[in-house]
Coordinates of C-alpha atoms and ligand atoms in Angstrom, one line a residue:
M1234 CA 0.1 0.3 0.0
T1235 CA 1.5 3.0 -0.5
A1236 CA 1.5 5.4 1.5
P1237 CA -1.3 9.1 1.0
A1238 CA -0.2 11.8 -0.8
R1239 CA 0.2 14.6 1.7
V1240 CA -2.7 17.0 1.3
P1241 CA -1.1 20.4 0.4
A1242 CA -1.5 22.6 2.9
P1243 CA -4.2 25.4 1.9
S1244 CA -2.3 28.0 -0.2
R1245 CA -2.5 31.1 2.2
V1246 CA -0.4 34.4 1.0
P1247 CA 3.0 34.9 2.6
V1248 CA 3.1 36.9 5.4
R1249 CA 6.4 38.7 3.7
T1250 CA 3.9 39.6 0.5
R1251 CA 1.0 41.2 2.9
T1252 CA 1.3 44.9 3.8
S1253 CA 2.0 46.7 7.2
A1254 CA -1.8 47.4 6.7
D1255 CA -2.5 44.3 6.3
L1256 CA -0.8 43.0 9.1
I1257 CA -2.0 45.4 12.3
R1258 CA -5.3 44.8 9.6
A1259 CA -5.4 41.0 10.7
E1260 CA -3.9 41.7 14.2
E1261 CA -7.3 42.8 15.1
P1262 CA -9.7 39.8 15.2
V1263 CA -7.2 37.4 16.7
L1264 CA -4.4 39.5 18.6
A1265 CA -5.6 40.5 22.3
H1266 CA -6.2 44.5 22.9
N1267 CA -3.6 44.5 25.7
Y1268 CA -1.4 47.2 23.7
H1269 CA -2.1 50.0 21.7
P1270 CA 0.9 50.3 18.9
L1271 CA 2.1 52.8 16.6
P1272 CA 0.7 52.0 13.2
V1273 CA 4.3 50.9 12.0
V1274 CA 5.0 47.0 11.4
V1275 CA 8.6 45.6 11.8
A1276 CA 10.6 42.9 9.6
R1277 CA 14.2 43.4 10.7
A1278 CA 16.2 46.0 12.3
E1279 CA 20.1 45.4 12.8
G1280 CA 21.9 48.6 15.5
T1281 CA 20.3 51.1 16.1
W1282 CA 17.7 51.0 13.0
V1283 CA 14.9 49.1 12.0
E1284 CA 13.2 48.8 8.5
D1285 CA 9.7 48.6 8.4
V1286 CA 8.1 45.3 5.5
E1287 CA 7.7 47.9 3.6
G1288 CA 11.8 49.0 3.5
R1289 CA 11.3 52.0 5.5
R1290 CA 14.2 52.8 7.8
Y1291 CA 13.5 54.2 11.2
L1292 CA 16.0 54.8 13.8
D1293 CA 14.8 53.3 17.5
M1294 CA 14.3 55.9 19.9
L1295 CA 12.7 53.2 22.3
A1296 CA 14.9 50.0 22.4
G1297 CA 12.8 47.4 22.5
Y1298 CA 12.6 49.4 27.2
S1299 CA 15.8 49.2 27.4
A1300 CA 16.1 44.6 26.4
L1301 CA 18.0 46.4 23.3
N1302 CA 20.4 48.3 25.4
F1303 CA 23.4 46.4 23.0
G1304 CA 20.7 47.6 19.7
H1305 CA 19.4 45.2 17.3
R1306 CA 21.0 41.8 17.0
H1307 CA 24.1 42.8 18.0
P1308 CA 27.0 39.9 16.9
A1309 CA 28.9 39.3 19.3
L1310 CA 25.7 38.6 21.3
I1311 CA 24.2 36.7 17.8
S1312 CA 27.3 34.7 17.5
A1313 CA 26.9 33.7 21.2
A1314 CA 23.3 32.8 20.7
H1315 CA 23.7 30.8 17.8
E1316 CA 26.4 28.5 18.6
Q1317 CA 25.0 28.2 21.7
L1318 CA 21.6 27.1 20.0
D1319 CA 24.1 24.7 18.2
R1320 CA 25.0 22.8 21.0
L1321 CA 22.4 22.8 23.8
T1322 CA 19.0 25.0 24.3
L1323 CA 17.0 23.2 27.4
T1324 CA 17.9 21.5 30.2
S1325 CA 15.4 22.2 33.4
R1326 CA 17.0 22.6 36.9
A1327 CA 16.5 18.7 37.2
F1328 CA 19.3 19.0 35.9
H1329 CA 22.9 21.0 35.7
N1330 CA 24.4 22.6 32.4
D1331 CA 27.5 23.7 31.4
R1332 CA 27.0 27.8 30.6
L1333 CA 24.8 28.2 34.4
A1334 CA 27.9 28.5 36.7
E1335 CA 29.9 31.1 33.7
F1336 CA 27.0 33.8 33.6
A1337 CA 26.4 33.5 37.6
E1338 CA 29.6 34.0 38.5
R1339 CA 30.2 36.7 36.3
L1340 CA 27.3 38.2 37.6
A1341 CA 28.3 38.4 40.6
E1342 CA 31.3 39.6 39.9
L1343 CA 30.0 42.7 37.4
T1344 CA 27.4 43.3 40.8
G1345 CA 29.3 42.5 43.5
L1346 CA 27.2 40.9 45.2
D1347 CA 27.0 36.9 46.1
M1348 CA 24.6 34.3 44.5
V1349 CA 22.3 34.7 41.5
L1350 CA 19.2 32.9 41.4
P1351 CA 18.1 33.0 37.1
M1352 CA 14.9 33.4 35.7
N1353 CA 13.3 34.3 32.4
T1354 CA 11.3 37.8 32.9
G1355 CA 11.2 41.5 34.8
A1356 CA 7.9 40.6 36.6
E1357 CA 9.4 36.7 38.1
A1358 CA 12.3 38.4 39.0
V1359 CA 9.9 41.4 41.3
E1360 CA 7.8 37.6 42.3
S1361 CA 11.4 35.6 43.6
G1362 CA 12.5 39.2 44.7
I1363 CA 9.7 39.2 47.2
K1364 CA 9.4 35.6 47.8
V1365 CA 13.0 35.6 49.1
A1366 CA 12.3 39.1 51.2
R1367 CA 9.6 37.6 52.9
K1368 CA 11.3 34.4 53.2
W1369 CA 14.3 36.2 55.4
A1370 CA 12.0 37.9 56.9
Y1371 CA 10.0 35.3 58.5
E1372 CA 13.5 32.1 58.8
V1373 CA 16.0 35.3 59.6
K1374 CA 14.1 38.7 61.0
G1375 CA 12.0 36.4 62.9
V1376 CA 8.5 38.6 61.4
P1377 CA 5.8 35.8 62.4
A1378 CA 4.2 33.6 60.6
D1379 CA 2.2 35.7 57.6
Q1380 CA 2.9 39.2 59.0
A1381 CA 5.2 40.6 56.2
T1382 CA 4.8 43.8 54.9
I1383 CA 6.4 44.8 51.7
V1384 CA 7.1 48.9 51.4
V1385 CA 7.0 50.6 48.2
A1386 CA 6.2 53.7 46.3
A1387 CA 3.5 55.2 44.7
D1388 CA 3.7 56.0 41.2
N1389 CA 5.2 51.9 40.8
F1390 CA 6.4 49.7 38.2
H1391 CA 7.1 46.8 38.4
G1392 CA 5.5 44.3 35.9
R1393 CA 1.8 42.4 35.9
T1394 CA 1.3 39.9 38.0
T1395 CA -0.9 39.2 40.4
T1396 CA 0.7 40.2 43.0
I1397 CA 2.8 42.9 41.3
V1398 CA -0.4 44.9 40.1
S1399 CA -1.4 44.6 43.9
F1400 CA 0.9 47.4 44.8
S1401 CA 0.1 49.5 41.5
T1402 CA -1.2 53.2 41.8
D1403 CA -1.8 53.3 38.4
E1404 CA -5.5 52.0 37.7
T1405 CA -5.7 51.2 34.2
A1406 CA -3.0 49.0 36.3
R1407 CA -5.7 47.9 38.3
T1408 CA -8.3 48.1 37.7
G1409 CA -10.9 44.3 37.6
F1410 CA -7.8 42.5 38.1
G1411 CA -9.1 41.6 42.7
P1412 CA -8.8 40.4 44.8
F1413 CA -5.1 41.5 46.3
T1414 CA -2.2 40.0 47.8
P1415 CA -1.2 41.7 50.7
G1416 CA 1.3 42.9 52.7
F1417 CA 2.6 45.8 51.2
R1418 CA 2.6 49.8 52.3
V1419 CA 2.4 52.2 49.4
V1420 CA 4.5 55.6 50.6
P1421 CA 5.7 58.4 48.1
Y1422 CA 8.8 58.3 46.1
N1423 CA 11.6 60.0 47.6
D1424 CA 9.9 61.0 50.6
L1425 CA 12.8 59.2 54.0
A1426 CA 11.2 60.8 56.1
A1427 CA 7.3 58.7 54.8
L1428 CA 9.6 55.3 54.5
E1429 CA 10.7 56.1 58.2
T1430 CA 7.0 55.7 59.1
A1431 CA 5.3 53.2 57.3
V1432 CA 9.1 50.4 57.9
D1433 CA 8.3 48.9 61.2
E1434 CA 9.0 45.0 62.7
T1435 CA 6.5 43.5 59.6
T1436 CA 9.2 45.3 57.2
A1437 CA 10.6 42.3 55.0
A1438 CA 12.4 44.6 52.3
V1439 CA 11.8 48.3 51.1
L1440 CA 11.7 47.6 47.5
I1441 CA 11.6 51.0 44.9
E1442 CA 12.8 51.5 41.1
P1443 CA 16.8 53.5 41.6
I1444 CA 15.0 55.6 39.2
Q1445 CA 11.0 55.8 38.1
G1446 CA 10.7 54.1 34.5
E1447 CA 7.3 54.0 33.5
A1448 CA 6.3 56.7 35.5
G1449 CA 8.3 59.5 33.7
V1450 CA 11.8 58.2 34.0
V1451 CA 11.4 60.1 37.3
I1452 CA 14.7 60.6 39.2
P1453 CA 14.2 60.7 42.4
D1454 CA 16.6 63.4 45.0
E1455 CA 20.5 63.1 45.9
G1456 CA 21.0 60.7 48.6
Y1457 CA 17.5 59.4 48.8
L1458 CA 19.5 56.1 47.9
T1459 CA 21.9 56.4 50.5
G1460 CA 18.9 57.4 52.7
V1461 CA 17.1 54.0 51.9
R1462 CA 20.1 52.3 52.5
E1463 CA 21.6 53.5 55.6
L1464 CA 17.2 53.2 56.8
T1465 CA 16.8 49.7 56.0
R1466 CA 20.0 48.3 57.3
R1467 CA 19.0 50.9 60.9
K1468 CA 15.4 48.9 60.9
G1469 CA 16.8 45.7 60.0
C1470 CA 14.5 45.4 56.8
L1471 CA 16.4 44.2 53.0
F1472 CA 17.0 46.8 50.3
I1473 CA 15.4 45.6 46.6
A1474 CA 16.6 47.9 44.1
D1475 CA 14.2 46.9 41.2
E1476 CA 17.3 47.7 38.2
I1477 CA 14.9 45.5 35.3
Q1478 CA 15.1 48.9 33.1
S1479 CA 17.7 51.4 35.0
G1480 CA 20.4 48.9 35.2
L1481 CA 22.8 47.2 32.3
G1482 CA 24.4 50.5 31.0
R1483 CA 21.3 52.8 30.5
T1484 CA 22.0 55.2 33.1
G1485 CA 26.1 55.8 32.6
R1486 CA 27.0 53.4 35.0
T1487 CA 26.2 49.4 35.2
L1488 CA 24.1 50.1 38.0
A1489 CA 21.5 53.9 38.4
V1490 CA 22.8 52.0 42.4
E1491 CA 26.4 53.3 41.1
H1492 CA 25.2 56.9 40.8
E1493 CA 25.2 57.1 45.1
G1494 CA 27.4 54.0 45.6
V1495 CA 25.1 51.6 47.0
V1496 CA 24.7 48.3 47.0
P1497 CA 21.2 47.1 47.2
D1498 CA 20.5 43.8 49.4
L1499 CA 18.7 42.5 46.4
L1500 CA 18.8 43.4 43.0
L1501 CA 16.6 42.4 40.1
L1502 CA 17.7 42.7 36.6
G1503 CA 16.2 42.0 33.6
K1504 CA 15.3 43.4 29.9
A1505 CA 18.9 44.2 29.1
L1506 CA 20.2 40.8 30.4
G1507 CA 18.7 38.7 27.1
G1508 CA 21.1 41.0 24.9
G1509 CA 17.2 41.6 23.2
I1510 CA 17.0 37.9 21.7
V1511 CA 15.7 35.6 24.9
P1512 CA 14.3 37.0 28.2
V1513 CA 16.4 36.4 31.5
S1514 CA 16.7 38.5 34.2
A1515 CA 18.0 37.4 37.8
V1516 CA 17.7 38.5 41.1
V1517 CA 20.9 39.1 42.3
G1518 CA 22.0 39.6 46.0
R1519 CA 23.5 38.6 49.3
R1520 CA 24.4 34.9 50.2
D1521 CA 22.5 35.2 53.9
V1522 CA 19.8 36.3 52.5
L1523 CA 19.3 34.1 49.1
G1524 CA 20.6 32.1 50.5
V1525 CA 16.8 31.2 52.7
L1526 CA 16.5 28.9 49.5
R1527 CA 15.7 25.7 49.5
P1528 CA 15.3 23.1 46.5
G1529 CA 12.0 22.5 46.2
E1530 CA 10.8 25.6 47.5
H1531 CA 11.1 27.6 44.3
G1532 CA 11.7 27.6 41.0
S1533 CA 11.5 27.9 36.8
T1534 CA 11.3 25.4 33.9
F1535 CA 13.1 27.9 32.1
G1536 CA 15.5 30.1 34.2
G1537 CA 19.0 30.0 33.9
N1538 CA 18.9 27.7 30.2
P1539 CA 21.5 27.3 28.9
L1540 CA 20.4 29.6 26.4
A1541 CA 19.5 32.8 28.5
A1542 CA 23.0 31.6 30.1
A1543 CA 24.5 31.7 27.2
V1544 CA 23.8 35.0 25.8
G1545 CA 24.0 36.4 29.2
T1546 CA 26.6 35.4 29.9
A1547 CA 27.8 37.7 26.6
V1548 CA 26.0 40.7 27.8
V1549 CA 28.1 40.9 30.6
E1550 CA 30.5 40.5 28.5
L1551 CA 29.9 43.3 26.5
L1552 CA 29.4 45.2 29.5
E1553 CA 33.3 44.4 31.5
T1554 CA 34.4 46.9 28.8
G1555 CA 32.6 50.1 30.5
E1556 CA 32.1 50.9 25.9
F1557 CA 28.7 50.3 26.8
Q1558 CA 28.5 52.8 30.5
R1559 CA 30.9 55.2 28.8
R1560 CA 28.7 56.4 25.6
A1561 CA 25.7 56.2 27.8
A1562 CA 26.7 59.0 30.4
D1563 CA 28.8 60.6 27.4
L1564 CA 26.2 61.0 24.7
G1565 CA 24.0 61.4 27.8
T1566 CA 25.6 64.8 28.0
V1567 CA 24.8 65.7 24.7
L1568 CA 21.3 64.7 25.1
R1569 CA 20.8 66.0 27.8
D1570 CA 21.5 70.2 26.3
G1571 CA 19.6 68.9 22.8
L1572 CA 17.0 68.5 25.1
A1573 CA 17.6 71.4 27.0
G1574 CA 17.4 73.8 23.0
L1575 CA 14.0 72.4 23.0
I1576 CA 13.1 74.1 26.6
G1577 CA 10.1 76.3 25.8
K1578 CA 9.8 75.2 21.6
G1579 CA 7.8 72.3 23.1
V1580 CA 8.9 71.0 26.3
L1581 CA 7.7 72.3 29.4
G1582 CA 10.4 70.5 30.9
F1583 CA 12.6 66.4 31.2
R1584 CA 14.9 64.4 32.9
S1585 CA 17.7 62.5 31.5
R1586 CA 20.1 60.5 32.9
G1587 CA 23.0 59.0 30.5
L1588 CA 21.0 57.9 27.2
W1589 CA 17.1 58.3 28.8
A1590 CA 15.0 60.5 29.6
G1591 CA 11.4 61.5 30.2
V1592 CA 9.9 64.5 28.6
D1593 CA 7.3 66.2 29.3
I1594 CA 6.0 68.0 25.9
D1595 CA 2.8 70.9 26.2
P1596 CA 0.2 69.8 26.4
A1597 CA -1.5 71.9 24.0
I1598 CA 1.3 71.0 21.4
G1599 CA -0.6 66.9 21.7
T1600 CA -0.2 64.1 23.9
G1601 CA 2.5 62.0 23.8
R1602 CA 0.4 59.5 21.7
D1603 CA 0.6 62.4 18.9
I1604 CA 4.5 62.5 19.2
G1605 CA 5.3 59.5 18.9
E1606 CA 2.6 59.5 15.5
G1607 CA 5.0 62.5 14.5
L1608 CA 8.5 61.4 15.0
L1609 CA 7.2 58.3 13.6
R1610 CA 6.5 60.4 10.5
E1611 CA 10.2 61.6 11.1
G1612 CA 11.4 58.4 10.7
V1613 CA 11.8 57.8 15.0
L1614 CA 10.4 54.9 17.0
A1615 CA 10.1 56.0 20.4
K1616 CA 6.9 56.1 22.7
D1617 CA 5.0 58.7 25.3
T1618 CA 4.8 56.8 28.4
H1619 CA 1.5 57.8 30.0
G1620 CA -0.1 61.8 29.1
S1621 CA 1.9 64.4 28.1
T1622 CA 5.4 62.7 29.0
I1623 CA 7.4 60.5 26.3
R1624 CA 10.6 58.3 26.8
L1625 CA 13.8 57.9 24.9
A1626 CA 15.6 55.3 24.8
P1627 CA 18.3 54.5 22.4
P1628 CA 20.2 51.2 21.9
L1629 CA 23.7 52.2 24.2
T1630 CA 25.5 52.3 20.2
I1631 CA 24.0 54.9 18.7
T1632 CA 26.3 57.6 17.1
E1633 CA 26.6 60.6 18.4
A1634 CA 24.8 62.4 14.5
E1635 CA 22.2 59.7 14.8
L1636 CA 21.2 61.7 18.6
A1637 CA 21.6 65.0 16.6
S1638 CA 18.9 63.6 13.7
A1639 CA 16.2 62.0 16.3
L1640 CA 16.5 65.2 18.4
G1641 CA 16.5 67.2 15.4
A1642 CA 12.6 65.0 14.3
L1643 CA 11.6 66.1 17.5
E1644 CA 11.9 69.5 17.2
R1645 CA 10.6 69.8 13.9
V1646 CA 7.4 67.7 15.0
L1647 CA 7.1 70.2 17.7
G1648 CA 7.0 72.8 16.5
R1649 CA 4.5 71.5 13.7
G1650 CA 2.0 70.9 16.5
Ligands
PLP1297 C1 9.9 46.6 32.7 C2 10.0 46.4 33.7 C3 9.5 45.1 35.1 C4 8.6 44.3 34.2 O1 9.2 43.4 33.1 P1 9.2 42.1 32.2 O2 9.7 41.5 31.1 O3 8.3 43.1 31.4 O4 7.7 41.2 33.3 C5 9.2 45.2 35.5 N1 10.0 46.4 36.7 C6 11.0 47.4 36.2 C7 10.9 48.5 36.2 C8 10.5 47.0 35.1 O5 10.8 48.4 34.0

């Protein structure tokens, strides 16, 4: 008997021949509407540039919310990924893999901490940090069972899980998703006196972003991070720094906490740790804190997989050169000077550190969304954070000329408003 002939699949228009407009329309009925993307359909990218389906090129001034700090498809990261794809991709943590030790050693060394808990997404790193802090509170600090509190800041962004939105102050992120996880206290950001009042004998940790990214690149006063470090040490609770967006070169240092010479007890990393290739996140911390976890108490099927470890190690290797931190610091002054020149020309104010800025646009000119659409027409990709604030966070590989052209595009868009 002969094998039945394979029925050919019904012919469909190949994806590559559909226009951007076709593809945007095609998403509508089949894709959950939890995002409102700008109307551009990206098909390929390299370095600081992306190209859409029709071959139009755009300068990327968002860099995947800082997941692309090293640009699109950095050759060292792509080659590390290729090499690993050809050898071993997943073992689960049921077994050891030959890439994980080096990743953990080098990440701990880079951050000045002792131990690494590898996870995948940023939200998982935050969740893991919360679990570790609670366990530490019960086992080491002696907080009565189920009484631990974690103090967080208003206008925080730490991710999208049920527990994390439980302590968000953004009603859009919360409404409709209760009931919420108890055990969190919210205080104003950049307010040491409020923190002093909120932290008590039940407090496991203070969890903050050293710079609040989604809130609009909000930079606390000089001395705040030092104050948080001093207060948490004095009161006997942990300092957890969420550097998922602020870390890994973005601000001109490896970590944003370095601007005040502060070392947290637990550090949360994600986004750029995966080099824009795979999701890689981690909780990095002191041995006496991460050491509370014992086999079976926490885990992740994909956390610490060899592909993630290979890419993460290559990311750490890039950061060990100091080149990206230096570029962010140097070009950060170009960005700052350029934005200062736009004050009064449609820019009401801005906050920046390194290659990271939150720019408040005069609402009379338009919403952040309008500015994003205007920039898109100028061949620049950027996104609003909320209201009339736009975020600029280009790959750290951007050249001075490219940065100047992005600022020129912004000036033209504002001038037209
Ligand atoms: C993006 C982000 C997260 C969440 O990361 P995901 O990978 O999207 O889960 C957490 N904290 C901060 C500060 C972030 O910017």
